[in-house]
Tab-separated table of C-alpha atoms in Angstrom:
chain	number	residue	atom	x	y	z
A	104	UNK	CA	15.733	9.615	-15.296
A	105	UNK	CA	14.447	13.307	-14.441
A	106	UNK	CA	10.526	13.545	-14.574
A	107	UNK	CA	8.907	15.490	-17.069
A	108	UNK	CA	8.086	19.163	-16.745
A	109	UNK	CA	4.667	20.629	-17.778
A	110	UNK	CA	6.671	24.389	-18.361
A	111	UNK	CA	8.988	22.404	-20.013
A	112	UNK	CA	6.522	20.859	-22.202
A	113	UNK	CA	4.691	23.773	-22.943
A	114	UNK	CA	7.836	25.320	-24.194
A	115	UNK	CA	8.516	22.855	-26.940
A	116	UNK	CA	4.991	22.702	-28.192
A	117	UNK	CA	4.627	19.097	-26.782
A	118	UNK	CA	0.989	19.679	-25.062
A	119	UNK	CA	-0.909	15.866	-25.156
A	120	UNK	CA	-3.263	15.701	-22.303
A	121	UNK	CA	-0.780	13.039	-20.970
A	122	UNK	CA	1.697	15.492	-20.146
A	123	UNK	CA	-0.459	17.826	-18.743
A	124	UNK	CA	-0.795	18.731	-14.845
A	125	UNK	CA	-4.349	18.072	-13.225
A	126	UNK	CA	-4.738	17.449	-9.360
A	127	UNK	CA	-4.824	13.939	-8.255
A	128	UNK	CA	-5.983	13.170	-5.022
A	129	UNK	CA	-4.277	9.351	-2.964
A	130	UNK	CA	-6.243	8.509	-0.066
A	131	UNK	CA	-4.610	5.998	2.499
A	132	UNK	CA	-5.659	4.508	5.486
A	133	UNK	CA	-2.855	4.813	8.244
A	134	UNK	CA	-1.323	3.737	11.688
A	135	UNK	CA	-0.379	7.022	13.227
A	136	UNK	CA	-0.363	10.371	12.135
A	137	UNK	CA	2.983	11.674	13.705
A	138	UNK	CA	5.088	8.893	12.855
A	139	UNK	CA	3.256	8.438	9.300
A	140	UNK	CA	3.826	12.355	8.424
A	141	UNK	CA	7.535	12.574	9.485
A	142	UNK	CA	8.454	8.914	8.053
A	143	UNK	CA	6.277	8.694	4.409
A	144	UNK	CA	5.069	12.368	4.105
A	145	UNK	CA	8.096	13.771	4.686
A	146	UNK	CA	10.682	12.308	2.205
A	147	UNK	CA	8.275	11.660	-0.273
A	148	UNK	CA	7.665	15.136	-0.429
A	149	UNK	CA	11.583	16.436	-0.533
A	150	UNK	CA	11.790	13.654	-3.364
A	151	UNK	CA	9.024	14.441	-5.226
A	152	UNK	CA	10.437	18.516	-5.027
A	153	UNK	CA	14.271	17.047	-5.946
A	154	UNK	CA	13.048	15.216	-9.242
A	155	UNK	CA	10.130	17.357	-10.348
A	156	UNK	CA	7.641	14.923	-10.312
A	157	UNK	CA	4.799	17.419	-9.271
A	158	UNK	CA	4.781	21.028	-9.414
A	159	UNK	CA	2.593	21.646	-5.883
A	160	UNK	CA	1.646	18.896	-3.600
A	161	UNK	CA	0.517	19.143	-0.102
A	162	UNK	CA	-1.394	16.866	2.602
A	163	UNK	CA	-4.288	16.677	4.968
A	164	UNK	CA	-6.475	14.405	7.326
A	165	UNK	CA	-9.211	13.413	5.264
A	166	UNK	CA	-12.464	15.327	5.954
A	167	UNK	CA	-15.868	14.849	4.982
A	168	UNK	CA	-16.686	18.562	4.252
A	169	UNK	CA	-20.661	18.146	5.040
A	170	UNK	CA	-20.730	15.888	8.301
A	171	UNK	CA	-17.427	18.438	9.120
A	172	UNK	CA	-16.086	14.857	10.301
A	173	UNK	CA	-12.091	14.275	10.068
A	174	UNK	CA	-10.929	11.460	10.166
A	175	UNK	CA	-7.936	10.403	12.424
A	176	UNK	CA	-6.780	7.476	10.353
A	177	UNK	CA	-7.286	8.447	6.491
A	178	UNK	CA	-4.547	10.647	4.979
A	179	UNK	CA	-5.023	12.513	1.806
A	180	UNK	CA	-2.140	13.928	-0.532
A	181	UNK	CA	-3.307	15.900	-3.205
A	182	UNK	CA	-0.500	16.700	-6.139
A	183	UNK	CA	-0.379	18.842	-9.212
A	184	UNK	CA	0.876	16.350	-11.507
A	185	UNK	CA	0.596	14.312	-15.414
A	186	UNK	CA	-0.779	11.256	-15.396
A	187	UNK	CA	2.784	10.317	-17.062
A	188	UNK	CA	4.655	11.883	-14.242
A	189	UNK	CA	2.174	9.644	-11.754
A	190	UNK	CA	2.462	6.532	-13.672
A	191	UNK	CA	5.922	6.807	-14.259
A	192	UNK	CA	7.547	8.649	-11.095
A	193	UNK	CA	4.946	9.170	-8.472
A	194	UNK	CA	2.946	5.731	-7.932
A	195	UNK	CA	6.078	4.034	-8.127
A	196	UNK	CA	7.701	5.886	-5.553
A	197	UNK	CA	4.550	6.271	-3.635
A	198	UNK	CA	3.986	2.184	-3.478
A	199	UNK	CA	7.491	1.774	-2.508
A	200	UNK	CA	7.703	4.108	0.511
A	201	UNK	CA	4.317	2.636	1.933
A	202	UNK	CA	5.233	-0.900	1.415
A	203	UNK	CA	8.908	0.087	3.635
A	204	UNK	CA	6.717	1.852	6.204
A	205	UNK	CA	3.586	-0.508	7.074
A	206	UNK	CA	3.991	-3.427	9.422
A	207	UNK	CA	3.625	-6.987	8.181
A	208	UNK	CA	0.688	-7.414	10.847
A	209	UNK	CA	-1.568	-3.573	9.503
A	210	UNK	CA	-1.578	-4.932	6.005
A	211	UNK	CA	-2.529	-8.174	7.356
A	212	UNK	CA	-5.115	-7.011	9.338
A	213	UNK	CA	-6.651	-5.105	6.522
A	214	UNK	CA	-6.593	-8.006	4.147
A	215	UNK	CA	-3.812	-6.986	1.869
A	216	UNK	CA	-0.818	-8.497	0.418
A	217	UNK	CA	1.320	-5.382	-0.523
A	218	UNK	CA	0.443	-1.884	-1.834
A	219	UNK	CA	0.040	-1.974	-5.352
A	220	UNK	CA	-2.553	-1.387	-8.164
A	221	UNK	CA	-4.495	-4.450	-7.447
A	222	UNK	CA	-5.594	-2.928	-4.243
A	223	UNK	CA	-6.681	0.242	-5.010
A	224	UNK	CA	-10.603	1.410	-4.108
A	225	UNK	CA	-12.206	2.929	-7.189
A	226	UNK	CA	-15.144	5.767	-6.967
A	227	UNK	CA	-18.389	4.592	-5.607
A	228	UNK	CA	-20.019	7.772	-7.151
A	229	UNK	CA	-19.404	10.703	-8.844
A	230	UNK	CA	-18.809	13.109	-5.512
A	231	UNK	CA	-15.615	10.882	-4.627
A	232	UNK	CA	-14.253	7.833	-3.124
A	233	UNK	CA	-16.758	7.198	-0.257
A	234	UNK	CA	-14.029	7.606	2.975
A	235	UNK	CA	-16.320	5.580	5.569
A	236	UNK	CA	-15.347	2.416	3.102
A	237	UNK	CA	-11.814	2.812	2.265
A	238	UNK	CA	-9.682	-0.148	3.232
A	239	UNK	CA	-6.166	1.379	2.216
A	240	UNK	CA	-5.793	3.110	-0.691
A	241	UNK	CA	-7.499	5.045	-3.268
A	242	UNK	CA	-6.891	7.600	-6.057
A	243	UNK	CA	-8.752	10.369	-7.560
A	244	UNK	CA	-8.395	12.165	-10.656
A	245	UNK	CA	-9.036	15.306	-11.658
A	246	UNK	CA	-10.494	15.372	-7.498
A	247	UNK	CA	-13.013	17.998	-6.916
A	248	UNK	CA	-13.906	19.214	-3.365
A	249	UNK	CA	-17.047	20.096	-2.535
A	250	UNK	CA	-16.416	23.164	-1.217
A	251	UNK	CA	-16.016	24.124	-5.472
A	252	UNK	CA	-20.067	23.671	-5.050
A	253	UNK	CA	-20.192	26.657	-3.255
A	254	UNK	CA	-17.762	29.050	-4.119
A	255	UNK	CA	-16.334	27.897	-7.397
A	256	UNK	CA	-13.542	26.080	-9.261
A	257	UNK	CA	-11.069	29.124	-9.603
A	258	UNK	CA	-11.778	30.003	-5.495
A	259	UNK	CA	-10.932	26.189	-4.302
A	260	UNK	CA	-8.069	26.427	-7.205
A	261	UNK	CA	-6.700	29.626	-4.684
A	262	UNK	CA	-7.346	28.030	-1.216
A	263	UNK	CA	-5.207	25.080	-2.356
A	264	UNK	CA	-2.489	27.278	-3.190
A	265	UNK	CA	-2.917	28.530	-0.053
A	266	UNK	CA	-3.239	24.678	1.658
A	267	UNK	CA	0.428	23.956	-0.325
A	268	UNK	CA	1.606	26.874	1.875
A	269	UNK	CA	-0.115	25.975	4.998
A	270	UNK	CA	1.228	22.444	4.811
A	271	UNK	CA	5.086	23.694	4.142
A	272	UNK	CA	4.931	26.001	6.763
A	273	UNK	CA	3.837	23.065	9.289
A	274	UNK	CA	6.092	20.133	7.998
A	275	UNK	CA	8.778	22.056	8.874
A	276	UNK	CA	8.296	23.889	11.818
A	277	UNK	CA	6.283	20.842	13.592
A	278	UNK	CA	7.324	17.690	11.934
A	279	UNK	CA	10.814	17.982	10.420
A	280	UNK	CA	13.187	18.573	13.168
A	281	UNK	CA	12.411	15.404	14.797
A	282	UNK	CA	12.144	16.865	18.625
A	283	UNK	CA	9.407	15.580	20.873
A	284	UNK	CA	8.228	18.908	22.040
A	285	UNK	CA	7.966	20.526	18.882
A	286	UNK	CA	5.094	17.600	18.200
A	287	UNK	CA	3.987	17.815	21.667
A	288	UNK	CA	0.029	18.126	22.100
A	289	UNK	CA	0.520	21.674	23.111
A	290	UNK	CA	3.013	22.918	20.477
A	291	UNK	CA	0.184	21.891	18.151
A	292	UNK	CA	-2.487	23.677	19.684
A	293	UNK	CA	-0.764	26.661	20.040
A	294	UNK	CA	0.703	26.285	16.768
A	295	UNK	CA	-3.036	25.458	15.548
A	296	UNK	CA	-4.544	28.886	17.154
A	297	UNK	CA	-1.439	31.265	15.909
A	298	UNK	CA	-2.027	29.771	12.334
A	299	UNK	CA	-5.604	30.952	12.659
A	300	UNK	CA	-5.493	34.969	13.502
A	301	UNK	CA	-3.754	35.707	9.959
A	302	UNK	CA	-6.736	33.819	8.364
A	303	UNK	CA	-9.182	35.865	9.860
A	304	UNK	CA	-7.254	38.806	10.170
A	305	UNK	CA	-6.875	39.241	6.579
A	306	UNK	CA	-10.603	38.359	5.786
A	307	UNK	CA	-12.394	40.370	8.103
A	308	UNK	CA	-11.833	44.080	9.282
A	309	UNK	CA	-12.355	44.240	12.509
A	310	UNK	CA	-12.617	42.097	16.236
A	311	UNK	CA	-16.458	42.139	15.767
A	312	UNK	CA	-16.515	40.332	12.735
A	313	UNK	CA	-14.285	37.704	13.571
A	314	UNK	CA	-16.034	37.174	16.955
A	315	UNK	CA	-19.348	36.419	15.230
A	316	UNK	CA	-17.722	34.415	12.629
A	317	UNK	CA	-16.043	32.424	15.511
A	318	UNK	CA	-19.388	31.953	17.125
A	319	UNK	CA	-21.032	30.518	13.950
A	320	UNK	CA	-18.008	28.388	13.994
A	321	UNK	CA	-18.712	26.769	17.528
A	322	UNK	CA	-22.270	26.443	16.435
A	323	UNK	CA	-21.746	25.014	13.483
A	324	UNK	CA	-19.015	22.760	14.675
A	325	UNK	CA	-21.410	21.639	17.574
A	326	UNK	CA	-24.241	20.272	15.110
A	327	UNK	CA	-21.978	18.480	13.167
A	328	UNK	CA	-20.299	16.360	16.020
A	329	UNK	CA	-24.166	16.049	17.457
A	330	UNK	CA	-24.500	13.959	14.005
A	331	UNK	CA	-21.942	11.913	14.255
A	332	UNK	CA	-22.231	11.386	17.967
A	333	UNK	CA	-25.824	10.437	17.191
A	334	UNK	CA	-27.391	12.709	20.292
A	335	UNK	CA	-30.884	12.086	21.260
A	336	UNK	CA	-30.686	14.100	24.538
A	337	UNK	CA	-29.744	17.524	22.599
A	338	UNK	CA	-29.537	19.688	24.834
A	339	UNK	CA	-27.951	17.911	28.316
A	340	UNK	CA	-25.348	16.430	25.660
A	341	UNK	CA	-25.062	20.390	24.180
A	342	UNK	CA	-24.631	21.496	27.916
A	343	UNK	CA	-22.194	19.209	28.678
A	344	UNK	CA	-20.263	19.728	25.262
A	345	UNK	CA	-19.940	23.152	26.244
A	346	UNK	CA	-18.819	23.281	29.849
A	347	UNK	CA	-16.318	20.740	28.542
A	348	UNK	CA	-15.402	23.235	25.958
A	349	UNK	CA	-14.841	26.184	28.561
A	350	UNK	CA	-13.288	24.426	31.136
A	351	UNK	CA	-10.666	24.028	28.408
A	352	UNK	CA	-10.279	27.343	27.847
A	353	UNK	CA	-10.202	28.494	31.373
A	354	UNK	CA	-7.347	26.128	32.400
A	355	UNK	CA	-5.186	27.750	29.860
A	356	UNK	CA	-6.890	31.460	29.537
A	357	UNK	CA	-3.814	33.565	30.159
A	358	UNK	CA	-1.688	31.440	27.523
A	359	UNK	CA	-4.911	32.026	24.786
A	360	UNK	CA	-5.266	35.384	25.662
A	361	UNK	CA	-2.190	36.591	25.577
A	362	UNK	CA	-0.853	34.929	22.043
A	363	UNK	CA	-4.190	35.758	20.697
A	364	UNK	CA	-3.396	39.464	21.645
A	365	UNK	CA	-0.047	39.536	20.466
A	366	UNK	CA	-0.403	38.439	17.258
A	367	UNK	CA	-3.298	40.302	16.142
A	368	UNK	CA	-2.167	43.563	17.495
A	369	UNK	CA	1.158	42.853	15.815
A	370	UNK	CA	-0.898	41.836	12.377
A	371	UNK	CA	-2.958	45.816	13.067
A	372	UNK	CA	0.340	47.563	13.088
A	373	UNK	CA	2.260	45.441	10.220
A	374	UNK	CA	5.018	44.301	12.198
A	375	UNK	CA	6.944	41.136	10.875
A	376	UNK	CA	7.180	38.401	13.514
A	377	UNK	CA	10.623	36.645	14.610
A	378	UNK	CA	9.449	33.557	13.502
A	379	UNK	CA	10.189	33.288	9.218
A	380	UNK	CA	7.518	30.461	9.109
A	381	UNK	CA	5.433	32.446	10.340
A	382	UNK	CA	5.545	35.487	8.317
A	383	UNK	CA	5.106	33.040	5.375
A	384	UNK	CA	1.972	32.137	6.400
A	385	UNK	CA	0.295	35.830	6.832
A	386	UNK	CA	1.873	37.101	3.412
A	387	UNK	CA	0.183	33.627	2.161
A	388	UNK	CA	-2.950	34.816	3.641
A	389	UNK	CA	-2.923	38.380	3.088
A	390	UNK	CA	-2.403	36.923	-1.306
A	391	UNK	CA	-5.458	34.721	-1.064
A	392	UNK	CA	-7.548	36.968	0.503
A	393	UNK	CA	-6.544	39.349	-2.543
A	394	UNK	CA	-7.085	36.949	-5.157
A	395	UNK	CA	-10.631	35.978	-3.793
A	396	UNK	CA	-11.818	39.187	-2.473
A	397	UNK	CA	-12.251	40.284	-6.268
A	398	UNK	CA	-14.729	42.809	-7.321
A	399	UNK	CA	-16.161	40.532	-9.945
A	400	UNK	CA	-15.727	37.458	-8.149
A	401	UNK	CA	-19.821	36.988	-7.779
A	402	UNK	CA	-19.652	35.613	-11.636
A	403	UNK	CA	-17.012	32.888	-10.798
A	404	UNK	CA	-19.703	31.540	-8.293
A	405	UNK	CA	-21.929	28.364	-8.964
A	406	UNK	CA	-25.204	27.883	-8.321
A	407	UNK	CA	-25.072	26.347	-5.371
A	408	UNK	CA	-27.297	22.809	-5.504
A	409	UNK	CA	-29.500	23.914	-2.687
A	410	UNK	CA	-30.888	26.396	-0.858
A	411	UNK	CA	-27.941	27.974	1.670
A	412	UNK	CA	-30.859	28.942	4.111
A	413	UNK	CA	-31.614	24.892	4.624
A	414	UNK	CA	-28.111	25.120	5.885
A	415	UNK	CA	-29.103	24.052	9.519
A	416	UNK	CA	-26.213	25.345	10.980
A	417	UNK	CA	-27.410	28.979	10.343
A	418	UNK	CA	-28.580	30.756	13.268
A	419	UNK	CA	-27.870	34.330	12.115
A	420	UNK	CA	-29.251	37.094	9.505
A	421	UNK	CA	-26.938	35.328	6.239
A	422	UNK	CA	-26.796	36.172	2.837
A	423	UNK	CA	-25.766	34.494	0.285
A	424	UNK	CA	-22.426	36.454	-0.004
A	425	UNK	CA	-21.880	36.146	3.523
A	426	UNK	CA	-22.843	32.609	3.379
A	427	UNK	CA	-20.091	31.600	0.831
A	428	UNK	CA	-17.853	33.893	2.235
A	429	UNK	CA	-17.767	32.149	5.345
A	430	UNK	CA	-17.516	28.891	4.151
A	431	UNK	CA	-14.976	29.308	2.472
A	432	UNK	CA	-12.981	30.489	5.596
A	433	UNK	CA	-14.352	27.444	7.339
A	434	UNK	CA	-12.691	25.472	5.200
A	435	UNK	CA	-9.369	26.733	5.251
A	436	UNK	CA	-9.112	26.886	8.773
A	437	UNK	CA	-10.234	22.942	9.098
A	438	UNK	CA	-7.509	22.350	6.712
A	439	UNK	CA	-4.982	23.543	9.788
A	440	UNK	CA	-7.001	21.622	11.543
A	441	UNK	CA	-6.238	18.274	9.429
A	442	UNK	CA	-2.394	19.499	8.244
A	443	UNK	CA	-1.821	19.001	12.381
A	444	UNK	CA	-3.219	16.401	13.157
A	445	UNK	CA	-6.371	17.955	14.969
A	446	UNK	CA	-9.344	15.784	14.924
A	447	UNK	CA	-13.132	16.223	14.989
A	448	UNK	CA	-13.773	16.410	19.085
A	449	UNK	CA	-10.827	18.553	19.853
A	450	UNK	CA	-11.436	21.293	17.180
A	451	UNK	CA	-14.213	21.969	18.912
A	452	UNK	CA	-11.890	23.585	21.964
A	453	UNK	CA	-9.533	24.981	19.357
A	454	UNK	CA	-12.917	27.283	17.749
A	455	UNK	CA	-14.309	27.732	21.233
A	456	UNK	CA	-11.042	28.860	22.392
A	457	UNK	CA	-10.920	31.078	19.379
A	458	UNK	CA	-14.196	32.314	20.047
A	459	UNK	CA	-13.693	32.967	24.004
A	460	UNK	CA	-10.461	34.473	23.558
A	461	UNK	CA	-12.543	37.291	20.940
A	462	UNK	CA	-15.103	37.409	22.636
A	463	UNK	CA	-12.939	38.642	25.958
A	464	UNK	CA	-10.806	41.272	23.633
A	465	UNK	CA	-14.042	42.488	22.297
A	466	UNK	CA	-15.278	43.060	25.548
A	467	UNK	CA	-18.834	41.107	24.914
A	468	UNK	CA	-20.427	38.849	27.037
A	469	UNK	CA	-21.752	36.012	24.533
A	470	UNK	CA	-24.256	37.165	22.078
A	471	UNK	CA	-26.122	34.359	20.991
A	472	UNK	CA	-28.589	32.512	23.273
């Protein structure tokens, strides 16, 4: 039995609110990323397309968006879908293809039987399902990100269109074929640092602005892992963090500089790249940049629930504009971040690689003290 359309719906008149798409949001605790993306992720995904369960769907390492912490072991899929098209069709389907895929001894481990409804986690609170607690699974409707307390409902609404894209454009040039090198710790870093020149490309207009932004995105990324690391000895751990950091970058300076050159001088002059996946992703970006970047967008914002200059990871001259602006770009570029597989610690070398390889085309010797 084919699942039931919302276009479909809409056509006939039939429009109860238990036919009608919201995002829902399945948290699950898992094994290992690789195998757990190319042996659950993707067929649920080409089945979910083939029976038109959902009308967008994507996935991502769960990330607490204030600590900046993502973490390795929780997977999130979010879907477009009707609660009777998840009842029905999804859960089902869903419950089935973790119950094939876990080992006897992981469920075990965590206490549970099979995947079902029984085990589900429900909300702790009204911001979400609390991830630091989460045993296996847990579902969220109608999930909202926090990120929509800064810029706004509509604005997250567009960056997940453009995280459906992102997360396309990676299952199947990383994940689907099956070969060990395309899922090799390097293919995914350079994979990870090509995806992020057409973000910043299309959001900022020149190599100036994206090397401060790229700054504030080591800094920023530095404070957060100081919280979760629980540092006492700021600034020898800082130090260290940092040599660590650029000792990274150095070993593999010619292979940064040189793919971070290439691509943006090919994104200046317009030029389509030989990879199709990859001109996906920068006509994606170019689209949400458009559909943000909106004259009037200012009365689509929120108020946001505190003061943005409390933000302690502010060490510039920031407006408010600027402020959400930014944010909003930090957030789509941890979403690469989590669609590959790149944890907390090592996207710190992926933004200080960013930020050393700008900060060498610019021709500046670092800025900020």
């Amino acid at each position: 039995m084919q699942a039931i359309q919302s276009k479909h719906l809409e056509n006939i008149g039939w429009t109860s609110a238990i036919f009608k798409e919201h995002y829902t949001t399945v948290n699950i605790r898992i094994d290992d990323f690789k195998r757990f993306t190319q042996e659950v992720i993707i067929p649920l995904f080409e089945e979910v397309k083939s029976k038109n369960i959902a009308s967008s769907f994507y996935y991502r390492l769960a990330t607490d968006f204030w600590m900046g912490v993502t973490f390795g072991n929780i997977i999130q899929l979010d879907f477009s879908v009707s609660p009777y098209n998840f009842k029905m069709y999804l859960k089902p389907l869903l419950y089935d293809r973790l119950n094939n895929y876990f080992d006897r001894k992981f469920l075990d481990d965590l206490e549970v039987k099979e995947i079902c409804d029984d085990v589900i986690q429900p909300k702790t609170n009204l911001d979400g399902f609390d991830m630091w607690d989460l045993r296996i699974i847990s579902i969220e409707d109608f999930f909202i990100d926090n990120l929509t307390y800064i810029v706004g409902k509509k604005e997250v609404g567009i960056i997940r269109d453009l995280s459906v894209k992102s997360s396309q454009c990676i299952l199947s040039e990383v994940f689907t074929s099956g070969n060990d090198d395309d899922t090799s710790e390097q293919n995914i870093l350079d994979k990870c640092l090509l995806m992020y020149y057409p973000v910043i490309h299309s959001f900022f207009n020149d190599l100036e602005g994206m090397y401060e932004f790229s700054s504030w995105l080591v800094y920023k990324t530095l404070y957060q892992v100081k919280k979760v690391d629980n540092v006492h000895d700021l600034q020898e751990w800082k130090i260290k963090k940092i040599l660590d950091a650029n000792l990274y970058f150095e070993e593999q300076k010619d292979t940064f500089l040189g793919l971070s050159q290439y691509v943006l001088e090919s994104l200046d002059n317009r030029e389509e790249f030989e990879e199709e996946w990859l001109n996906n992703w920068v006509n994606a970006c170019l689209d949400c940049k458009d559909r943000l970047l909106i004259q009037n967008r200012k009365q689509r914002w929120p108020t946001i629930p505190f003061s943005y200059l409390e933000d302690e990871t502010i060490f510039i001259e920031m407006d408010e504009d600027r402020y959400r602006h930014w944010q909003a770009i930090y957030f789509i570029l941890k979403m690469l971040n989590s669609q590959l597989g790149i944890t907390f610690h090592s996207e710190l070398n992926m933004f200080n690689a960013l930020k050393n390889s700008l900060k060498t085309l610019t021709g500046k010797d670092n800025i900020y003290r």
